[in-house]
XYZ file of C-alpha atoms in Angstrom:
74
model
C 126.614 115.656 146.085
C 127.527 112.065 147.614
C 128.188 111.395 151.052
C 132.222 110.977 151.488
C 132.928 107.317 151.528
C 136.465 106.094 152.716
C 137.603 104.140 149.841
C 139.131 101.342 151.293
C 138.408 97.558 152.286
C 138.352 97.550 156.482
C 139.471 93.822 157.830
C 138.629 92.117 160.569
C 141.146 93.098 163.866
C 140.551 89.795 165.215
C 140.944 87.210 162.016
C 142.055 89.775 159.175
C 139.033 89.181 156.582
C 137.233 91.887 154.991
C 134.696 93.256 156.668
C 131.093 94.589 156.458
C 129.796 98.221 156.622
C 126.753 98.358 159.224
C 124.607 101.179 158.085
C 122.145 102.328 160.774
C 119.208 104.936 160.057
C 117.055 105.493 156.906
C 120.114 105.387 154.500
C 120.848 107.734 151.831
C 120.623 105.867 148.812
C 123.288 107.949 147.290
C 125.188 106.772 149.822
C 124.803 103.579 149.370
C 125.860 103.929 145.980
C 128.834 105.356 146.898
C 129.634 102.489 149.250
C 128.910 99.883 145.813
C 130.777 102.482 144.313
C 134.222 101.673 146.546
C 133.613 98.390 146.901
C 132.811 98.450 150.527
C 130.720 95.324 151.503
C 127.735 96.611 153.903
C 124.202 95.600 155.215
C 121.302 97.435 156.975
C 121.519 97.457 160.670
C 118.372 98.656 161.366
C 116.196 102.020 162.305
C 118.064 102.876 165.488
C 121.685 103.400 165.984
C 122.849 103.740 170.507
C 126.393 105.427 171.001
C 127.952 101.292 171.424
C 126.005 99.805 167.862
C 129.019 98.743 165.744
C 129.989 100.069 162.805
C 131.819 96.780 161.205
C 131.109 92.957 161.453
C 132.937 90.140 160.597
C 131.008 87.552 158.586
C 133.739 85.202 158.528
C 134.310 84.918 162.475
C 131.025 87.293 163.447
C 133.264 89.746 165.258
C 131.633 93.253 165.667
C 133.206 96.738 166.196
C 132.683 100.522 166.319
C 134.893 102.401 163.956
C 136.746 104.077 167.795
C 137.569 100.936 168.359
C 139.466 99.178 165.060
C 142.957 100.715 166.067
C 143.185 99.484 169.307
C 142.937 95.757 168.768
C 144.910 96.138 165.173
């Protein structure tokens, strides 16, 4: 069964373009599928995820951002 995705576009907080999906770890690649699958733009972000790696980055203005903290600069 695939991983559940969110299936929705995340923006930027700071400049309001779409954003990009920072997968950390050996990924699934059924769920990177699923991310395709939604339409969700991502990129590898390497072997090792810490408790403060982001979880979004801008490639418009190069903003990045854990998922905790998207609300509070929306």
């Amino acid at each position: 069964m695939g991983a559940l995705v969110q299936e929705r576009t995340t923006h930027c907080p700071r400049c309001g373009e779409p954003a990009t999906r920072i997968v950390r770890g050996t990924p699934d690649p059924e769920h990177l599928q699923d991310l395709e699958r939604a339409g969700i733009d991502y990129e590898l972000g390497g072997l090792t995820a810490f408790e403060e790696s982001s979880d979004w980055r801008c490639r418009s203005c190069g903003y990045e951002w854990r998922e905790d903290e998207s609300s509070l600069l929306g």
